[in-house]
Structure formats: structure tokens, C-alpha cells
PDB file of C-alpha atoms and ligand atoms in Angstrom:
ATOM      1  CA  UNK O1386       0.000   0.000   0.000  1.00  0.00           C
ATOM      2  CA  UNK O1387       1.294   3.458  -0.872  1.00  0.00           C
ATOM      3  CA  UNK O1388       2.250   5.611   2.111  1.00  0.00           C
ATOM      4  CA  UNK O1389      -0.386   8.078   3.189  1.00  0.00           C
ATOM      5  CA  UNK O1390       0.531  11.602   2.131  1.00  0.00           C
ATOM      6  CA  UNK O1391      -0.788  14.543   4.063  1.00  0.00           C
ATOM      7  CA  UNK O1392      -2.105  17.207   1.715  1.00  0.00           C
ATOM      8  CA  UNK O1393      -2.502  20.524   3.442  1.00  0.00           C
ATOM      9  CA  UNK O1394      -4.227  22.068   0.446  1.00  0.00           C
ATOM     10  CA  UNK O1395      -7.474  23.709   1.470  1.00  0.00           C
ATOM     11  CA  UNK O1396      -6.800  22.702   5.060  1.00  0.00           C
ATOM     12  CA  UNK O1397      -8.540  25.699   6.601  1.00  0.00           C
ATOM     13  CA  UNK O1398     -11.031  26.494   3.847  1.00  0.00           C
ATOM     14  CA  UNK O1399     -13.808  24.622   5.654  1.00  0.00           C
ATOM     15  CA  UNK O1400     -12.943  26.354   8.898  1.00  0.00           C
ATOM     16  CA  UNK O1401     -13.093  29.788   7.242  1.00  0.00           C
ATOM     17  CA  UNK O1402     -16.385  28.925   5.535  1.00  0.00           C
ATOM     18  CA  UNK O1403     -17.905  27.779   8.822  1.00  0.00           C
ATOM     19  CA  UNK O1404     -16.781  30.973  10.563  1.00  0.00           C
ATOM     20  CA  UNK O1405     -18.401  33.037   7.787  1.00  0.00           C
ATOM     21  CA  UNK O1406     -21.565  30.944   8.042  1.00  0.00           C
ATOM     22  CA  UNK O1407     -21.587  31.445  11.799  1.00  0.00           C
ATOM     23  CA  UNK O1408     -21.384  35.232  11.451  1.00  0.00           C
ATOM     24  CA  UNK O1409     -24.232  35.199   8.956  1.00  0.00           C
ATOM     25  CA  UNK O1410     -26.328  33.180  11.407  1.00  0.00           C
ATOM     26  CA  UNK O1411     -26.053  35.678  14.278  1.00  0.00           C
ATOM     27  CA  UNK O1412     -28.989  37.907  15.120  1.00  0.00           C
ATOM     28  CA  UNK O1413     -26.739  40.655  16.597  1.00  0.00           C
ATOM     29  CA  UNK O1414     -25.125  41.070  13.170  1.00  0.00           C
ATOM     30  CA  UNK O1415     -26.512  44.608  12.525  1.00  0.00           C
ATOM     31  CA  UNK O1416     -25.151  45.786  15.868  1.00  0.00           C
ATOM     32  CA  UNK O1417     -21.614  45.192  14.726  1.00  0.00           C
ATOM     33  CA  UNK O1418     -20.890  46.836  11.362  1.00  0.00           C
ATOM     34  CA  UNK O1419     -17.354  45.458  11.526  1.00  0.00           C
ATOM     35  CA  UNK O1420     -18.762  42.011  10.743  1.00  0.00           C
ATOM     36  CA  UNK O1421     -19.504  43.082   7.161  1.00  0.00           C
ATOM     37  CA  UNK O1422     -15.829  43.873   6.632  1.00  0.00           C
ATOM     38  CA  UNK O1423     -14.816  40.573   8.207  1.00  0.00           C
ATOM     39  CA  UNK O1424     -17.257  38.641   6.024  1.00  0.00           C
ATOM     40  CA  UNK O1425     -15.941  40.291   2.858  1.00  0.00           C
ATOM     41  CA  UNK O1426     -12.477  39.057   3.753  1.00  0.00           C
ATOM     42  CA  UNK O1427     -13.597  35.569   4.783  1.00  0.00           C
ATOM     43  CA  UNK O1428     -15.423  35.169   1.485  1.00  0.00           C
ATOM     44  CA  UNK O1429     -12.374  36.204  -0.499  1.00  0.00           C
ATOM     45  CA  UNK O1430      -9.445  34.437   1.153  1.00  0.00           C
ATOM     46  CA  UNK O1431      -8.359  30.852   0.550  1.00  0.00           C
ATOM     47  CA  UNK O1432      -6.189  28.429   2.475  1.00  0.00           C
ATOM     48  CA  UNK O1433      -2.553  28.350   1.392  1.00  0.00           C
ATOM     49  CA  UNK O1434      -1.252  25.004   0.076  1.00  0.00           C
ATOM     50  CA  UNK O1435       0.945  24.453   3.120  1.00  0.00           C
ATOM     51  CA  UNK O1436       0.831  25.479   6.745  1.00  0.00           C
ATOM     52  CA  UNK O1437       3.731  27.384   8.331  1.00  0.00           C
ATOM     53  CA  UNK O1438       5.543  25.071  10.715  1.00  0.00           C
ATOM     54  CA  UNK O1439       5.331  25.935  14.401  1.00  0.00           C
ATOM     55  CA  UNK O1440       6.329  23.940  17.464  1.00  0.00           C
ATOM     56  CA  UNK O1441       3.249  22.442  19.092  1.00  0.00           C
ATOM     57  CA  UNK O1442       2.100  24.361  22.154  1.00  0.00           C
ATOM     58  CA  UNK O1443       1.093  22.636  25.381  1.00  0.00           C
ATOM     59  CA  UNK O1444      -2.374  24.212  25.244  1.00  0.00           C
ATOM     60  CA  UNK O1445      -3.287  22.064  22.240  1.00  0.00           C
ATOM     61  CA  UNK O1446      -3.863  19.125  24.588  1.00  0.00           C
ATOM     62  CA  UNK O1447      -7.097  20.807  25.697  1.00  0.00           C
ATOM     63  CA  UNK O1448      -8.616  20.238  22.246  1.00  0.00           C
ATOM     64  CA  UNK O1449      -9.188  16.650  23.418  1.00  0.00           C
ATOM     65  CA  UNK O1450     -11.917  17.877  25.769  1.00  0.00           C
ATOM     66  CA  UNK O1451     -13.510  20.344  23.342  1.00  0.00           C
ATOM     67  CA  UNK O1452     -16.508  19.031  21.404  1.00  0.00           C
ATOM     68  CA  UNK O1453     -19.823  20.158  19.929  1.00  0.00           C
ATOM     69  CA  UNK O1454     -22.483  20.598  22.608  1.00  0.00           C
ATOM     70  CA  UNK O1455     -25.605  20.501  20.461  1.00  0.00           C
ATOM     71  CA  UNK O1456     -26.769  23.885  21.753  1.00  0.00           C
ATOM     72  CA  UNK O1457     -25.970  25.933  18.656  1.00  0.00           C
ATOM     73  CA  UNK O1458     -25.440  24.361  15.248  1.00  0.00           C
ATOM     74  CA  UNK O1459     -23.369  27.240  13.829  1.00  0.00           C
ATOM     75  CA  UNK O1460     -21.069  27.174  16.854  1.00  0.00           C
ATOM     76  CA  UNK O1461     -20.801  23.408  16.707  1.00  0.00           C
ATOM     77  CA  UNK O1462     -19.848  23.517  13.023  1.00  0.00           C
ATOM     78  CA  UNK O1463     -16.779  25.618  13.823  1.00  0.00           C
ATOM     79  CA  UNK O1464     -15.872  23.554  16.876  1.00  0.00           C
ATOM     80  CA  UNK O1465     -16.158  20.300  14.956  1.00  0.00           C
ATOM     81  CA  UNK O1466     -13.770  21.514  12.245  1.00  0.00           C
ATOM     82  CA  UNK O1467     -11.389  23.219  14.686  1.00  0.00           C
ATOM     83  CA  UNK O1468     -11.039  20.015  16.686  1.00  0.00           C
ATOM     84  CA  UNK O1469     -10.493  18.060  13.461  1.00  0.00           C
ATOM     85  CA  UNK O1470      -7.677  20.210  12.044  1.00  0.00           C
ATOM     86  CA  UNK O1471      -6.506  22.181  15.083  1.00  0.00           C
ATOM     87  CA  UNK O1472      -3.639  19.957  16.149  1.00  0.00           C
ATOM     88  CA  UNK O1473      -1.950  20.470  12.777  1.00  0.00           C
ATOM     89  CA  UNK O1474      -2.357  24.245  12.659  1.00  0.00           C
ATOM     90  CA  UNK O1475       0.389  26.732  13.582  1.00  0.00           C
ATOM     91  CA  UNK O1476      -0.299  27.875  17.153  1.00  0.00           C
ATOM     92  CA  UNK O1477       1.076  31.109  18.501  1.00  0.00           C
ATOM     93  CA  UNK O1478       1.383  33.183  21.650  1.00  0.00           C
ATOM     94  CA  UNK O1479       1.695  36.964  21.763  1.00  0.00           C
ATOM     95  CA  UNK O1480       5.420  37.675  22.013  1.00  0.00           C
ATOM     96  CA  UNK O1481       5.149  40.261  24.792  1.00  0.00           C
ATOM     97  CA  UNK O1482       2.991  37.870  26.848  1.00  0.00           C
ATOM     98  CA  UNK O1483       5.662  35.192  26.743  1.00  0.00           C
ATOM     99  CA  UNK O1484       8.040  37.582  28.491  1.00  0.00           C
ATOM    100  CA  UNK O1485       5.596  38.422  31.286  1.00  0.00           C
ATOM    101  CA  UNK O1486       3.058  35.666  31.979  1.00  0.00           C
ATOM    102  CA  UNK O1487       3.960  32.711  34.133  1.00  0.00           C
ATOM    103  CA  UNK O1488       4.655  29.149  32.992  1.00  0.00           C
ATOM    104  CA  UNK O1489       1.223  27.936  34.092  1.00  0.00           C
ATOM    105  CA  UNK O1490      -0.514  30.511  31.919  1.00  0.00           C
ATOM    106  CA  UNK O1491       1.745  29.816  28.954  1.00  0.00           C
ATOM    107  CA  UNK O1492       1.071  26.073  29.210  1.00  0.00           C
ATOM    108  CA  UNK O1493      -2.646  26.745  28.969  1.00  0.00           C
ATOM    109  CA  UNK O1494      -2.956  29.433  26.314  1.00  0.00           C
ATOM    110  CA  UNK O1495      -2.501  29.808  22.576  1.00  0.00           C
ATOM    111  CA  UNK O1496      -4.226  30.862  19.417  1.00  0.00           C
ATOM    112  CA  UNK O1497      -4.334  30.212  15.701  1.00  0.00           C
ATOM    113  CA  UNK O1498      -4.245  33.362  13.616  1.00  0.00           C
ATOM    114  CA  UNK O1499      -6.128  32.325  10.498  1.00  0.00           C
ATOM    115  CA  UNK O1500      -6.196  35.733   8.819  1.00  0.00           C
ATOM    116  CA  UNK O1501      -4.198  38.866   9.576  1.00  0.00           C
ATOM    117  CA  UNK O1502      -0.847  40.557   9.165  1.00  0.00           C
ATOM    118  CA  UNK O1503       2.263  38.379   9.029  1.00  0.00           C
ATOM    119  CA  UNK O1504       2.634  35.809  10.608  1.00  0.00           C
ATOM    120  CA  UNK O1505      -1.018  34.823  10.119  1.00  0.00           C
ATOM    121  CA  UNK O1506      -1.753  31.740   8.005  1.00  0.00           C
ATOM    122  CA  UNK O1507      -3.387  33.995   5.414  1.00  0.00           C
ATOM    123  CA  UNK O1508      -1.891  37.452   5.173  1.00  0.00           C
ATOM    124  CA  UNK O1509      -4.309  40.363   5.333  1.00  0.00           C
ATOM    125  CA  UNK O1510      -3.507  43.960   6.300  1.00  0.00           C
ATOM    126  CA  UNK O1511      -6.794  45.171   7.797  1.00  0.00           C
ATOM    127  CA  UNK O1512      -8.603  42.209   9.362  1.00  0.00           C
ATOM    128  CA  UNK O1513      -7.606  39.592  11.890  1.00  0.00           C
ATOM    129  CA  UNK O1514      -9.608  36.416  12.427  1.00  0.00           C
ATOM    130  CA  UNK O1515      -8.508  33.636  14.706  1.00  0.00           C
ATOM    131  CA  UNK O1516      -9.364  31.086  17.353  1.00  0.00           C
ATOM    132  CA  UNK O1517      -7.981  31.165  20.889  1.00  0.00           C
ATOM    133  CA  UNK O1518      -7.875  28.328  23.407  1.00  0.00           C
ATOM    134  CA  UNK O1519      -7.433  28.619  27.184  1.00  0.00           C
ATOM    135  CA  UNK O1520      -7.268  25.935  29.834  1.00  0.00           C
ATOM    136  CA  UNK O1521      -9.650  25.779  32.820  1.00  0.00           C
ATOM    137  CA  UNK O1522      -9.436  28.307  35.618  1.00  0.00           C
ATOM    138  CA  UNK O1523      -7.044  30.781  34.026  1.00  0.00           C
ATOM    139  CA  UNK O1524      -7.212  34.504  34.558  1.00  0.00           C
ATOM    140  CA  UNK O1525      -6.284  36.586  31.503  1.00  0.00           C
ATOM    141  CA  UNK O1526      -5.089  39.883  32.954  1.00  0.00           C
ATOM    142  CA  UNK O1527      -6.227  43.291  31.832  1.00  0.00           C
ATOM    143  CA  UNK O1528      -5.089  44.105  28.302  1.00  0.00           C
ATOM    144  CA  UNK O1529      -5.781  46.485  25.443  1.00  0.00           C
ATOM    145  CA  UNK O1530      -5.187  46.944  21.720  1.00  0.00           C
ATOM    146  CA  UNK O1531      -5.873  49.601  19.109  1.00  0.00           C
ATOM    147  CA  UNK O1532      -8.073  47.323  16.981  1.00  0.00           C
ATOM    148  CA  UNK O1533     -11.842  47.025  17.396  1.00  0.00           C
ATOM    149  CA  UNK O1534     -12.643  43.481  18.520  1.00  0.00           C
ATOM    150  CA  UNK O1535     -15.574  41.139  18.407  1.00  0.00           C
ATOM    151  CA  UNK O1536     -15.289  37.924  20.389  1.00  0.00           C
ATOM    152  CA  UNK O1537     -17.704  35.037  20.156  1.00  0.00           C
ATOM    153  CA  UNK O1538     -17.656  32.293  22.743  1.00  0.00           C
ATOM    154  CA  UNK O1539     -17.543  28.896  21.032  1.00  0.00           C
ATOM    155  CA  UNK O1540     -16.853  26.624  24.000  1.00  0.00           C
ATOM    156  CA  UNK O1541     -16.586  27.049  27.748  1.00  0.00           C
ATOM    157  CA  UNK O1542     -17.907  29.535  30.276  1.00  0.00           C
ATOM    158  CA  UNK O1543     -15.642  32.584  30.336  1.00  0.00           C
ATOM    159  CA  UNK O1544     -16.453  35.830  32.114  1.00  0.00           C
ATOM    160  CA  UNK O1545     -15.482  39.217  30.743  1.00  0.00           C
ATOM    161  CA  UNK O1546     -14.709  42.371  32.669  1.00  0.00           C
ATOM    162  CA  UNK O1547     -11.921  44.527  33.951  1.00  0.00           C
ATOM    163  CA  UNK O1548     -10.065  44.482  37.211  1.00  0.00           C
ATOM    164  CA  UNK O1549     -12.581  46.842  38.757  1.00  0.00           C
ATOM    165  CA  UNK O1550     -16.087  46.328  37.374  1.00  0.00           C
ATOM    166  CA  UNK O1551     -18.459  43.382  37.446  1.00  0.00           C
ATOM    167  CA  UNK O1552     -17.651  40.154  35.671  1.00  0.00           C
ATOM    168  CA  UNK O1553     -20.148  39.306  32.932  1.00  0.00           C
ATOM    169  CA  UNK O1554     -20.553  35.569  32.375  1.00  0.00           C
ATOM    170  CA  UNK O1555     -20.803  34.375  28.784  1.00  0.00           C
ATOM    171  CA  UNK O1556     -21.824  31.115  27.122  1.00  0.00           C
ATOM    172  CA  UNK O1557     -21.298  29.559  23.675  1.00  0.00           C
ATOM    173  CA  UNK O1558     -22.849  31.760  21.004  1.00  0.00           C
ATOM    174  CA  UNK O1559     -22.508  34.970  23.018  1.00  0.00           C
ATOM    175  CA  UNK O1560     -20.815  38.003  21.480  1.00  0.00           C
ATOM    176  CA  UNK O1561     -18.518  40.361  23.386  1.00  0.00           C
ATOM    177  CA  UNK O1562     -17.464  43.583  21.701  1.00  0.00           C
ATOM    178  CA  UNK O1563     -14.520  45.814  22.609  1.00  0.00           C
ATOM    179  CA  UNK O1564     -13.944  49.280  21.215  1.00  0.00           C
ATOM    180  CA  UNK O1565     -10.388  50.245  20.219  1.00  0.00           C
ATOM    181  CA  UNK O1566      -8.266  50.587  23.378  1.00  0.00           C
ATOM    182  CA  UNK O1567     -11.122  49.392  25.606  1.00  0.00           C
ATOM    183  CA  UNK O1568      -9.390  47.544  28.410  1.00  0.00           C
ATOM    184  CA  UNK O1569     -10.652  44.045  29.157  1.00  0.00           C
ATOM    185  CA  UNK O1570      -9.808  40.913  31.086  1.00  0.00           C
ATOM    186  CA  UNK O1571     -11.173  37.371  31.113  1.00  0.00           C
ATOM    187  CA  UNK O1572     -11.720  34.671  33.699  1.00  0.00           C
ATOM    188  CA  UNK O1573     -12.095  31.170  32.356  1.00  0.00           C
ATOM    189  CA  UNK O1574     -14.426  28.545  33.790  1.00  0.00           C
ATOM    190  CA  UNK O1575     -14.041  24.902  34.728  1.00  0.00           C
ATOM    191  CA  UNK O1576     -13.636  23.637  31.162  1.00  0.00           C
ATOM    192  CA  UNK O1577     -11.353  24.817  28.370  1.00  0.00           C
ATOM    193  CA  UNK O1578     -12.562  27.924  26.548  1.00  0.00           C
ATOM    194  CA  UNK O1579     -12.524  28.512  22.793  1.00  0.00           C
ATOM    195  CA  UNK O1580     -13.046  32.065  21.571  1.00  0.00           C
ATOM    196  CA  UNK O1581     -13.447  33.240  18.000  1.00  0.00           C
ATOM    197  CA  UNK O1582     -11.975  36.697  17.608  1.00  0.00           C
ATOM    198  CA  UNK O1583     -12.236  39.241  14.817  1.00  0.00           C
ATOM    199  CA  UNK O1584     -10.311  42.496  14.675  1.00  0.00           C
ATOM    200  CA  UNK O1585     -10.638  45.440  12.318  1.00  0.00           C
ATOM    201  CA  UNK O1586      -8.899  48.815  12.194  1.00  0.00           C
ATOM    202  CA  UNK O1587      -5.331  48.934  13.487  1.00  0.00           C
ATOM    203  CA  UNK O1588      -4.755  45.196  13.408  1.00  0.00           C
ATOM    204  CA  UNK O1589      -0.991  45.443  13.002  1.00  0.00           C
ATOM    205  CA  UNK O1590      -0.419  46.010  16.722  1.00  0.00           C
ATOM    206  CA  UNK O1591      -0.696  43.079  19.129  1.00  0.00           C
ATOM    207  CA  UNK O1592      -2.558  43.308  22.421  1.00  0.00           C
ATOM    208  CA  UNK O1593      -0.492  44.490  25.368  1.00  0.00           C
ATOM    209  CA  UNK O1594      -1.000  43.770  29.046  1.00  0.00           C
ATOM    210  CA  UNK O1595      -1.953  46.779  31.134  1.00  0.00           C
ATOM    211  CA  UNK O1596       0.239  47.066  34.192  1.00  0.00           C
ATOM    212  CA  UNK O1597       2.856  44.431  34.702  1.00  0.00           C
ATOM    213  CA  UNK O1598       1.813  44.082  38.315  1.00  0.00           C
ATOM    214  CA  UNK O1599      -1.065  41.822  37.338  1.00  0.00           C
ATOM    215  CA  UNK O1600      -0.633  38.375  38.719  1.00  0.00           C
ATOM    216  CA  UNK O1601      -1.889  35.915  36.120  1.00  0.00           C
ATOM    217  CA  UNK O1602      -2.715  33.390  38.765  1.00  0.00           C
ATOM    218  CA  UNK O1603      -5.522  30.902  38.601  1.00  0.00           C
ATOM    219  CA  UNK O1604      -8.981  32.089  39.553  1.00  0.00           C
TER     220      UNK O1604
HETATM  221 FE1  FE2 T1458      -9.033  41.775  23.043  1.00  0.00          FE
END
């Protein structure tokens, strides 16, 4: 029998199509004009023939406990495909976070930048789209970025807030919007969390942590 050859061609096309389909399925769509720009890009881009090689991050192990829940078909469609191809995708961590956050956080955090400026899988200058994964019980300290951001919860029970105001719990399918430079933090629940993120505007600049005194300890 001939050896099995892994063809990466079109590897993330289904994932991108399911993300676009998800955005079209959301009722809050008119509240977030940025989604139209994101959809234009998702409809236009195509998977490259090969994936950039990246060392596998520890956080990827949490994909084993991520699965469709049956609560939202459009969410489940993304999760199903992300779990299928995720292990073979190039995972990243924000460079400035690696210098500051502790080993526990870094072993339980990572993201796949599907679309965006270099080094995204698909280069695009004005839109970022990606999927982030966090392990149970992490606290993502206060951070900010110049891009406008729309998160959608795909798996898990994260809460969103700042260091001072109330924490707002969120569930799969929920949208969380951040204006440019709006500071935000996240607390992650008892299961892994998967977030879909979209950025528009100044997407060239990464997020930065606000105040290095934050202790990224477990909740
Ligand atoms: Fe953000």
C-alpha cells in the first residue's frame, strides 16, 4: 500500500467557511458593522497550500476535551472543524505575553491566527480572524489593543470584565465587543474555553498587558 501523504491544500477552507456561516447566522449582526468587513475578507481568502511550521504548544492538549455541545449548530460547526484540524495548525502566543506571563498561563494558552498581518496563516492587512484556546481556571489579565474586537464564545464559560467592574458571564454563542483601546480581562471557567476573535482597524499592533503588576494566577 502506498504511504499516506498529508495534503494541506485547502486545510482551513472549511474552517473559514464555517466561521463566515456562523457570522451570517447571528442575530446581533446589525449591531456590529465590523462584521460586514470581516465577512468580505472571509469570502475572499483561501487556504494556502501548506501550513507554516510551528512547534506544538502545550495548550493544544485541551482540544481533546472540546466538542460540539448541540446547543448551537453554527457554533458546533466551527468547533467540529477546529477540533479536526486544530492539532496540525500553527499555534502562537503573543510575544510580549511570553516575556511576562507565568509558565502555568503559557502552558494553557494559545491561538491560531487564520487571517491577519504576518505571521497569520493567510496574510491580510486590515482584518484579523482567529481562534484562541485557554485551559480551565485561568485569569487573563487586563489588556488592550488599538483594533476594534468582536469575540464570540464557542466553547466554555468565560467571564469578561476589567479588574474593577463586574464580571459578565458568557456562554457559547454569546458576542462580546470591545472598542479600540477598551481595556478588558477574562476569567475562564471549569472547562477549556474557545473564543473566535475578529479584529478590524489597526490590526498590526498586538494586544499588550496593562500594568505588569497583574498576577496571572488561577482564579
Ligand atoms: Fe481583546
